[in-house]
Each structure stands twice: as C-alpha cells, then as structure tokens.
Amino acid sequence: MKKDRKLLEYSKDKSQGLSLKSMQKDQRTMIFRRRRLGIMFASALLVFSLIGFNLFRNSQHLLTLKESRGQVEKEYKTVAKDQKNLKREVDLLNDTEYVEKIARAKYFYSKEGEQVYSIPDLNSSTQTSGNK
C-alpha cells in the first residue's frame, strides 16, 4: 500500500506541477500572441498611414497640375490667336499690292508722277495742345 500512496502522491504532485507548467506555458504563448498581434497592428497602421500620406500628396500634386493646365490652356489660346494673325499677315505680305500700299503709307514712297503730302493726325495735334 505504501507503493500505491507514493504513486498517488507522485502522480498528484506531478499533475499539479504539470498544470502549473502548462499554465505558465499557456501564459507565455498568450503573451507571445499578444505581442505578435500588437506588432502586426503597428506595422499595418504604419503601412496604412504611409499609403494615406502618399494619396494626400498625390492629390495635392494633381490639384496644382490642374491649375497649371488651366493657365497653359489660356496661354495656348492667346498664342494660337497670335499665330493665326501672323499667318494672315504673312499671306498679306506675300501680296505685292499690299506691300506697296504699306510702303506708301508708312514711308511716304510714291509711284512715278505722284506727290506725297503729309497730313498730321488730329489725335496727335490735340494731345500736344492739351499738354501745353
């Protein structure tokens, strides 16, 4: 019977020791899992914040590009209009009659037998008299 008691006692102590060890092991695994979960949460938070920051920065860049596009389109319209006017002027300068007319008006050239009389503009005479 003593052997039975020893076995019972031994198994009783052993079972208590195992339960304590298993509880400690369970606590360690629980702590390990919590730490791992915390690290995963922190890394996910970091990744999402980086993505959010990049999205915000890209949206701001897109807004500035849209503003500059509007300015460029306005500038393009004025340049296209100027180009159209210059093309028309080039076509007119290829016409000899138009060139002769401009030369007579600006530089007082004349054909043979013509006399050129310079008449001052009314606007320029009123401006000079107004300044006196």
CSV table of N, CA and C in Angstrom, one decimal:
chain,number,residue,atom,x,y,z
A,1,MET,N,0.8,-1.2,0.0
A,1,MET,CA,0.0,0.0,0.0
A,1,MET,C,0.8,1.3,0.0
A,2,LYS,N,2.0,1.1,0.5
A,2,LYS,CA,2.8,2.3,0.5
A,2,LYS,C,3.2,2.7,-0.9
A,3,LYS,N,3.4,1.7,-1.7
A,3,LYS,CA,3.7,2.0,-3.1
A,3,LYS,C,2.5,2.7,-3.7
A,4,ASP,N,1.4,2.3,-3.4
A,4,ASP,CA,0.2,3.0,-4.0
A,4,ASP,C,0.1,4.4,-3.6
A,5,ARG,N,0.4,4.7,-2.4
A,5,ARG,CA,0.4,6.0,-1.9
A,5,ARG,C,1.4,6.9,-2.6
A,6,LYS,N,2.6,6.3,-2.7
A,6,LYS,CA,3.7,7.0,-3.4
A,6,LYS,C,3.3,7.3,-4.8
A,7,LEU,N,2.7,6.3,-5.4
A,7,LEU,CA,2.3,6.6,-6.8
A,7,LEU,C,1.2,7.6,-6.9
A,8,LEU,N,0.3,7.6,-6.0
A,8,LEU,CA,-0.7,8.6,-6.0
A,8,LEU,C,-0.2,9.9,-5.6
A,9,GLU,N,0.7,9.9,-4.6
A,9,GLU,CA,1.2,11.2,-4.3
A,9,GLU,C,2.1,11.7,-5.4
A,10,TYR,N,2.9,10.8,-5.9
A,10,TYR,CA,3.8,11.2,-7.0
A,10,TYR,C,3.0,11.7,-8.2
A,11,SER,N,2.0,11.0,-8.6
A,11,SER,CA,1.1,11.5,-9.7
A,11,SER,C,0.4,12.7,-9.3
A,12,LYS,N,0.0,12.9,-8.1
A,12,LYS,CA,-0.7,14.1,-7.7
A,12,LYS,C,0.3,15.3,-7.8
A,13,ASP,N,1.5,15.2,-7.3
A,13,ASP,CA,2.4,16.2,-7.4
A,13,ASP,C,2.8,16.5,-8.8
A,14,LYS,N,2.9,15.4,-9.5
A,14,LYS,CA,3.3,15.6,-10.9
A,14,LYS,C,2.2,16.3,-11.7
A,15,SER,N,1.0,16.0,-11.4
A,15,SER,CA,-0.1,16.6,-12.1
A,15,SER,C,-0.3,18.1,-11.8
A,16,GLN,N,0.0,18.4,-10.5
A,16,GLN,CA,0.0,19.8,-10.1
A,16,GLN,C,1.1,20.5,-10.8
A,17,GLY,N,2.3,19.9,-10.8
A,17,GLY,CA,3.5,20.5,-11.4
A,17,GLY,C,3.2,20.7,-12.9
A,18,LEU,N,2.6,19.7,-13.5
A,18,LEU,CA,2.3,19.8,-15.0
A,18,LEU,C,1.3,20.9,-15.2
A,19,SER,N,0.3,21.0,-14.4
A,19,SER,CA,-0.7,22.0,-14.6
A,19,SER,C,-0.1,23.4,-14.4
A,20,LEU,N,0.8,23.6,-13.4
A,20,LEU,CA,1.4,24.8,-13.2
A,20,LEU,C,2.3,25.2,-14.4
A,21,LYS,N,3.1,24.2,-14.9
A,21,LYS,CA,3.9,24.4,-16.1
A,21,LYS,C,3.1,24.7,-17.3
A,22,SER,N,2.0,23.9,-17.5
A,22,SER,CA,1.2,24.2,-18.6
A,22,SER,C,0.5,25.5,-18.6
A,23,MET,N,0.1,25.9,-17.4
A,23,MET,CA,-0.5,27.3,-17.2
A,23,MET,C,0.5,28.4,-17.6
A,24,GLN,N,1.8,28.2,-17.1
A,24,GLN,CA,2.8,29.2,-17.4
A,24,GLN,C,3.1,29.2,-18.9
A,25,LYS,N,3.1,28.0,-19.5
A,25,LYS,CA,3.4,27.9,-20.9
A,25,LYS,C,2.3,28.6,-21.7
A,26,ASP,N,1.0,28.3,-21.2
A,26,ASP,CA,-0.1,29.0,-21.9
A,26,ASP,C,0.0,30.5,-21.7
A,27,GLN,N,0.4,31.0,-20.6
A,27,GLN,CA,0.5,32.4,-20.4
A,27,GLN,C,1.6,33.0,-21.3
A,28,ARG,N,2.7,32.2,-21.4
A,28,ARG,CA,3.8,32.7,-22.3
A,28,ARG,C,3.3,32.8,-23.7
A,29,THR,N,2.6,31.7,-24.2
A,29,THR,CA,2.1,31.7,-25.5
A,29,THR,C,1.1,32.8,-25.7
A,30,MET,N,0.3,33.1,-24.7
A,30,MET,CA,-0.7,34.2,-24.8
A,30,MET,C,0.0,35.5,-24.9
A,31,ILE,N,1.0,35.7,-24.1
A,31,ILE,CA,1.8,37.0,-24.2
A,31,ILE,C,2.5,37.1,-25.5
A,32,PHE,N,3.1,36.0,-26.0
A,32,PHE,CA,3.7,36.0,-27.3
A,32,PHE,C,2.7,36.3,-28.4
A,33,ARG,N,1.5,35.8,-28.3
A,33,ARG,CA,0.4,36.1,-29.3
A,33,ARG,C,0.0,37.5,-29.3
A,34,ARG,N,-0.1,38.1,-28.0
A,34,ARG,CA,-0.5,39.5,-27.9
A,34,ARG,C,0.6,40.4,-28.5
A,35,ARG,N,1.8,40.1,-28.2
A,35,ARG,CA,2.9,40.9,-28.7
A,35,ARG,C,2.9,40.8,-30.2
A,36,ARG,N,2.8,39.6,-30.8
A,36,ARG,CA,2.8,39.4,-32.2
A,36,ARG,C,1.6,40.2,-32.8
A,37,LEU,N,0.4,40.1,-32.2
A,37,LEU,CA,-0.7,40.9,-32.7
A,37,LEU,C,-0.5,42.4,-32.6
A,38,GLY,N,0.2,42.8,-31.5
A,38,GLY,CA,0.5,44.3,-31.4
A,38,GLY,C,1.5,44.7,-32.5
A,39,ILE,N,2.5,43.9,-32.8
A,39,ILE,CA,3.4,44.2,-33.8
A,39,ILE,C,2.8,44.3,-35.2
A,40,MET,N,1.9,43.3,-35.4
A,40,MET,CA,1.1,43.3,-36.7
A,40,MET,C,0.3,44.5,-36.8
A,41,PHE,N,-0.4,44.9,-35.7
A,41,PHE,CA,-1.3,46.1,-35.7
A,41,PHE,C,-0.4,47.3,-36.0
A,42,ALA,N,0.7,47.5,-35.3
A,42,ALA,CA,1.5,48.6,-35.5
A,42,ALA,C,2.1,48.7,-36.9
A,43,SER,N,2.5,47.6,-37.5
A,43,SER,CA,3.0,47.6,-38.9
A,43,SER,C,1.9,47.9,-39.9
A,44,ALA,N,0.7,47.4,-39.6
A,44,ALA,CA,-0.5,47.7,-40.5
A,44,ALA,C,-0.8,49.2,-40.4
A,45,LEU,N,-0.7,49.7,-39.2
A,45,LEU,CA,-1.0,51.1,-39.0
A,45,LEU,C,0.0,52.0,-39.8
A,46,LEU,N,1.3,51.6,-39.7
A,46,LEU,CA,2.4,52.3,-40.4
A,46,LEU,C,2.2,52.2,-41.9
A,47,VAL,N,1.8,51.0,-42.4
A,47,VAL,CA,1.6,50.9,-43.9
A,47,VAL,C,0.4,51.7,-44.3
A,48,PHE,N,-0.7,51.7,-43.6
A,48,PHE,CA,-1.8,52.5,-44.0
A,48,PHE,C,-1.6,54.0,-43.9
A,49,SER,N,-0.8,54.4,-42.9
A,49,SER,CA,-0.5,55.8,-42.8
A,49,SER,C,0.4,56.3,-43.9
A,50,LEU,N,1.4,55.4,-44.3
A,50,LEU,CA,2.2,55.8,-45.5
A,50,LEU,C,1.4,55.9,-46.8
A,51,ILE,N,0.5,54.9,-47.0
A,51,ILE,CA,-0.4,55.0,-48.1
A,51,ILE,C,-1.3,56.2,-48.1
A,52,GLY,N,-1.8,56.5,-47.0
A,52,GLY,CA,-2.7,57.7,-46.8
A,52,GLY,C,-1.9,59.0,-47.1
A,53,PHE,N,-0.7,59.1,-46.6
A,53,PHE,CA,0.2,60.2,-46.9
A,53,PHE,C,0.5,60.4,-48.3
A,54,ASN,N,0.8,59.3,-49.0
A,54,ASN,CA,1.1,59.3,-50.4
A,54,ASN,C,-0.1,59.7,-51.2
A,55,LEU,N,-1.3,59.2,-50.8
A,55,LEU,CA,-2.5,59.6,-51.5
A,55,LEU,C,-2.8,61.1,-51.4
A,56,PHE,N,-2.6,61.6,-50.2
A,56,PHE,CA,-2.8,63.1,-49.9
A,56,PHE,C,-1.8,63.9,-50.8
A,57,ARG,N,-0.6,63.5,-50.8
A,57,ARG,CA,0.5,64.2,-51.5
A,57,ARG,C,0.2,64.2,-53.0
A,58,ASN,N,-0.3,63.1,-53.5
A,58,ASN,CA,-0.6,62.9,-54.9
A,58,ASN,C,-1.8,63.8,-55.3
A,59,SER,N,-2.8,63.8,-54.4
A,59,SER,CA,-4.0,64.6,-54.7
A,59,SER,C,-3.6,66.1,-54.7
A,60,GLN,N,-2.7,66.6,-53.8
A,60,GLN,CA,-2.3,68.0,-53.9
A,60,GLN,C,-1.5,68.3,-55.2
A,61,HIS,N,-0.7,67.3,-55.6
A,61,HIS,CA,0.1,67.5,-56.8
A,61,HIS,C,-0.9,67.5,-58.0
A,62,LEU,N,-1.9,66.7,-58.0
A,62,LEU,CA,-2.9,66.7,-59.1
A,62,LEU,C,-3.6,68.1,-59.1
A,63,LEU,N,-3.9,68.6,-58.0
A,63,LEU,CA,-4.6,69.9,-58.0
A,63,LEU,C,-3.7,71.0,-58.6
A,64,THR,N,-2.4,71.0,-58.2
A,64,THR,CA,-1.5,72.0,-58.8
A,64,THR,C,-1.4,71.8,-60.3
A,65,LEU,N,-1.4,70.6,-60.7
A,65,LEU,CA,-1.3,70.3,-62.2
A,65,LEU,C,-2.5,70.8,-62.9
A,66,LYS,N,-3.7,70.6,-62.3
A,66,LYS,CA,-4.9,71.1,-62.9
A,66,LYS,C,-4.9,72.6,-63.1
A,67,GLU,N,-4.4,73.3,-62.0
A,67,GLU,CA,-4.3,74.7,-62.1
A,67,GLU,C,-3.4,75.2,-63.2
A,68,SER,N,-2.2,74.5,-63.3
A,68,SER,CA,-1.3,74.9,-64.3
A,68,SER,C,-1.8,74.6,-65.7
A,69,ARG,N,-2.6,73.5,-65.8
A,69,ARG,CA,-3.2,73.2,-67.1
A,69,ARG,C,-4.1,74.2,-67.5
A,70,GLY,N,-4.9,74.8,-66.6
A,70,GLY,CA,-5.8,75.9,-67.0
A,70,GLY,C,-5.0,77.1,-67.5
A,71,GLN,N,-3.9,77.4,-66.8
A,71,GLN,CA,-3.1,78.5,-67.3
A,71,GLN,C,-2.5,78.3,-68.6
A,72,VAL,N,-2.0,77.1,-68.8
A,72,VAL,CA,-1.4,76.7,-70.1
A,72,VAL,C,-2.5,76.8,-71.2
A,73,GLU,N,-3.7,76.3,-71.0
A,73,GLU,CA,-4.7,76.4,-72.0
A,73,GLU,C,-5.0,77.8,-72.4
A,74,LYS,N,-5.1,78.7,-71.4
A,74,LYS,CA,-5.3,80.1,-71.7
A,74,LYS,C,-4.2,80.7,-72.5
A,75,GLU,N,-3.0,80.3,-72.1
A,75,GLU,CA,-1.8,80.8,-72.9
A,75,GLU,C,-1.8,80.2,-74.3
A,76,TYR,N,-2.2,79.0,-74.4
A,76,TYR,CA,-2.3,78.3,-75.8
A,76,TYR,C,-3.3,79.1,-76.6
A,77,LYS,N,-4.4,79.5,-76.1
A,77,LYS,CA,-5.5,80.2,-76.9
A,77,LYS,C,-4.9,81.5,-77.4
A,78,THR,N,-4.2,82.2,-76.5
A,78,THR,CA,-3.7,83.5,-77.0
A,78,THR,C,-2.6,83.3,-78.0
A,79,VAL,N,-1.7,82.3,-77.8
A,79,VAL,CA,-0.7,82.0,-78.8
A,79,VAL,C,-1.3,81.6,-80.1
A,80,ALA,N,-2.3,80.7,-80.1
A,80,ALA,CA,-3.0,80.3,-81.3
A,80,ALA,C,-3.6,81.5,-82.1
A,81,LYS,N,-4.2,82.4,-81.3
A,81,LYS,CA,-4.7,83.6,-81.9
A,81,LYS,C,-3.7,84.4,-82.6
A,82,ASP,N,-2.5,84.6,-81.8
A,82,ASP,CA,-1.4,85.4,-82.4
A,82,ASP,C,-0.9,84.7,-83.6
A,83,GLN,N,-0.8,83.4,-83.6
A,83,GLN,CA,-0.3,82.7,-84.8
A,83,GLN,C,-1.2,82.8,-86.0
A,84,LYS,N,-2.5,82.8,-85.7
A,84,LYS,CA,-3.4,83.0,-86.8
A,84,LYS,C,-3.3,84.4,-87.4
A,85,ASN,N,-3.1,85.4,-86.5
A,85,ASN,CA,-2.9,86.8,-87.0
A,85,ASN,C,-1.6,86.9,-87.8
A,86,LEU,N,-0.5,86.3,-87.3
A,86,LEU,CA,0.7,86.3,-88.0
A,86,LEU,C,0.7,85.6,-89.3
A,87,LYS,N,0.0,84.5,-89.4
A,87,LYS,CA,-0.2,83.8,-90.7
A,87,LYS,C,-0.9,84.7,-91.7
A,88,ARG,N,-2.0,85.4,-91.2
A,88,ARG,CA,-2.7,86.3,-92.1
A,88,ARG,C,-1.8,87.4,-92.6
A,89,GLU,N,-1.0,87.9,-91.7
A,89,GLU,CA,-0.1,89.0,-92.0
A,89,GLU,C,1.0,88.5,-93.0
A,90,VAL,N,1.5,87.3,-92.9
A,90,VAL,CA,2.4,86.7,-93.8
A,90,VAL,C,1.8,86.6,-95.2
A,91,ASP,N,0.6,86.1,-95.2
A,91,ASP,CA,-0.1,86.0,-96.5
A,91,ASP,C,-0.3,87.3,-97.2
A,92,LEU,N,-0.6,88.4,-96.4
A,92,LEU,CA,-0.8,89.7,-96.9
A,92,LEU,C,0.6,90.3,-97.4
A,93,LEU,N,1.7,90.0,-96.7
A,93,LEU,CA,3.0,90.5,-97.1
A,93,LEU,C,3.5,89.8,-98.4
A,94,ASN,N,2.9,88.6,-98.7
A,94,ASN,CA,3.2,88.0,-100.0
A,94,ASN,C,2.5,88.7,-101.1
A,95,ASP,N,1.5,89.4,-100.9
A,95,ASP,CA,0.8,90.2,-101.9
A,95,ASP,C,1.5,91.5,-102.2
A,96,THR,N,1.9,91.7,-103.4
A,96,THR,CA,2.7,92.9,-103.8
A,96,THR,C,1.9,94.2,-103.6
A,97,GLU,N,0.7,94.2,-103.9
A,97,GLU,CA,-0.1,95.4,-103.8
A,97,GLU,C,-0.2,95.8,-102.4
A,98,TYR,N,-0.4,94.9,-101.5
A,98,TYR,CA,-0.5,95.3,-100.1
A,98,TYR,C,0.9,95.9,-99.6
A,99,VAL,N,2.0,95.3,-100.0
A,99,VAL,CA,3.3,95.8,-99.6
A,99,VAL,C,3.5,97.2,-100.1
A,100,GLU,N,3.1,97.4,-101.3
A,100,GLU,CA,3.2,98.8,-101.9
A,100,GLU,C,2.4,99.8,-101.1
A,101,LYS,N,1.2,99.4,-100.8
A,101,LYS,CA,0.3,100.2,-100.0
A,101,LYS,C,0.9,100.6,-98.6
A,102,ILE,N,1.4,99.6,-97.9
A,102,ILE,CA,2.1,99.8,-96.6
A,102,ILE,C,3.3,100.7,-96.8
A,103,ALA,N,4.1,100.5,-97.8
A,103,ALA,CA,5.3,101.3,-98.1
A,103,ALA,C,4.9,102.8,-98.3
A,104,ARG,N,3.8,103.0,-99.1
A,104,ARG,CA,3.4,104.4,-99.3
A,104,ARG,C,2.9,105.0,-98.1
A,105,ALA,N,2.1,104.3,-97.3
A,105,ALA,CA,1.5,104.9,-96.0
A,105,ALA,C,2.6,105.2,-95.0
A,106,LYS,N,3.5,104.2,-94.7
A,106,LYS,CA,4.4,104.4,-93.6
A,106,LYS,C,5.7,105.2,-94.0
A,107,TYR,N,6.2,104.9,-95.2
A,107,TYR,CA,7.5,105.5,-95.5
A,107,TYR,C,7.4,106.6,-96.6
A,108,PHE,N,6.2,107.0,-97.0
A,108,PHE,CA,6.0,108.0,-97.9
A,108,PHE,C,6.6,107.8,-99.3
A,109,TYR,N,6.6,106.6,-99.8
A,109,TYR,CA,7.0,106.2,-101.1
A,109,TYR,C,5.9,106.6,-102.1
A,110,SER,N,6.3,106.9,-103.3
A,110,SER,CA,5.3,107.2,-104.3
A,110,SER,C,5.6,106.6,-105.6
A,111,LYS,N,4.6,106.5,-106.4
A,111,LYS,CA,4.8,106.0,-107.8
A,111,LYS,C,5.3,107.1,-108.6
A,112,GLU,N,5.7,106.8,-109.8
A,112,GLU,CA,6.1,107.9,-110.7
A,112,GLU,C,5.0,108.9,-111.0
A,113,GLY,N,5.3,110.1,-110.8
A,113,GLY,CA,4.3,111.1,-111.1
A,113,GLY,C,3.4,111.4,-109.9
A,114,GLU,N,3.5,110.8,-108.8
A,114,GLU,CA,2.7,111.0,-107.6
A,114,GLU,C,3.4,112.0,-106.7
A,115,GLN,N,2.6,112.8,-106.0
A,115,GLN,CA,3.2,113.6,-105.0
A,115,GLN,C,2.6,113.2,-103.6
A,116,VAL,N,3.4,113.2,-102.6
A,116,VAL,CA,3.0,112.8,-101.3
A,116,VAL,C,2.9,114.0,-100.4
A,117,TYR,N,1.8,114.1,-99.7
A,117,TYR,CA,1.6,115.2,-98.8
A,117,TYR,C,1.3,114.6,-97.4
A,118,SER,N,2.1,115.1,-96.4
A,118,SER,CA,1.9,114.5,-95.1
A,118,SER,C,0.9,115.4,-94.3
A,119,ILE,N,-0.1,114.8,-93.9
A,119,ILE,CA,-1.1,115.5,-93.1
A,119,ILE,C,-1.0,114.9,-91.6
A,120,PRO,N,-0.8,115.8,-90.7
A,120,PRO,CA,-0.7,115.3,-89.3
A,120,PRO,C,-2.1,114.8,-88.8
A,121,ASP,N,-2.0,113.8,-87.9
A,121,ASP,CA,-3.2,113.2,-87.3
A,121,ASP,C,-3.9,114.2,-86.4
A,122,LEU,N,-5.2,114.2,-86.4
A,122,LEU,CA,-5.9,115.1,-85.5
A,122,LEU,C,-5.7,114.7,-84.0
A,123,ASN,N,-5.5,113.4,-83.7
A,123,ASN,CA,-5.3,113.0,-82.4
A,123,ASN,C,-4.0,113.5,-81.8
A,124,SER,N,-2.9,113.5,-82.6
A,124,SER,CA,-1.6,113.9,-82.2
A,124,SER,C,-1.6,115.4,-81.9
A,125,SER,N,-2.4,116.2,-82.7
A,125,SER,CA,-2.4,117.7,-82.5
A,125,SER,C,-3.2,118.0,-81.3
A,126,THR,N,-4.2,117.3,-80.9
A,126,THR,CA,-5.0,117.6,-79.7
A,126,THR,C,-4.2,117.2,-78.5
A,127,GLN,N,-3.4,116.2,-78.6
A,127,GLN,CA,-2.6,115.7,-77.5
A,127,GLN,C,-1.5,116.7,-77.2
A,128,THR,N,-0.8,117.3,-78.2
A,128,THR,CA,0.2,118.3,-78.0
A,128,THR,C,-0.4,119.6,-77.4
A,129,SER,N,-1.6,120.0,-77.9
A,129,SER,CA,-2.1,121.2,-77.5
A,129,SER,C,-2.7,121.1,-76.0
A,130,GLY,N,-3.1,119.9,-75.7
A,130,GLY,CA,-3.5,119.6,-74.3
A,130,GLY,C,-2.4,119.6,-73.3
A,131,ASN,N,-1.2,119.3,-73.7
A,131,ASN,CA,-0.1,119.3,-72.8
A,131,ASN,C,0.5,120.6,-72.6
A,132,LYS,N,0.2,121.6,-73.4
A,132,LYS,CA,0.8,123.0,-73.2
A,132,LYS,C,0.2,123.7,-72.0
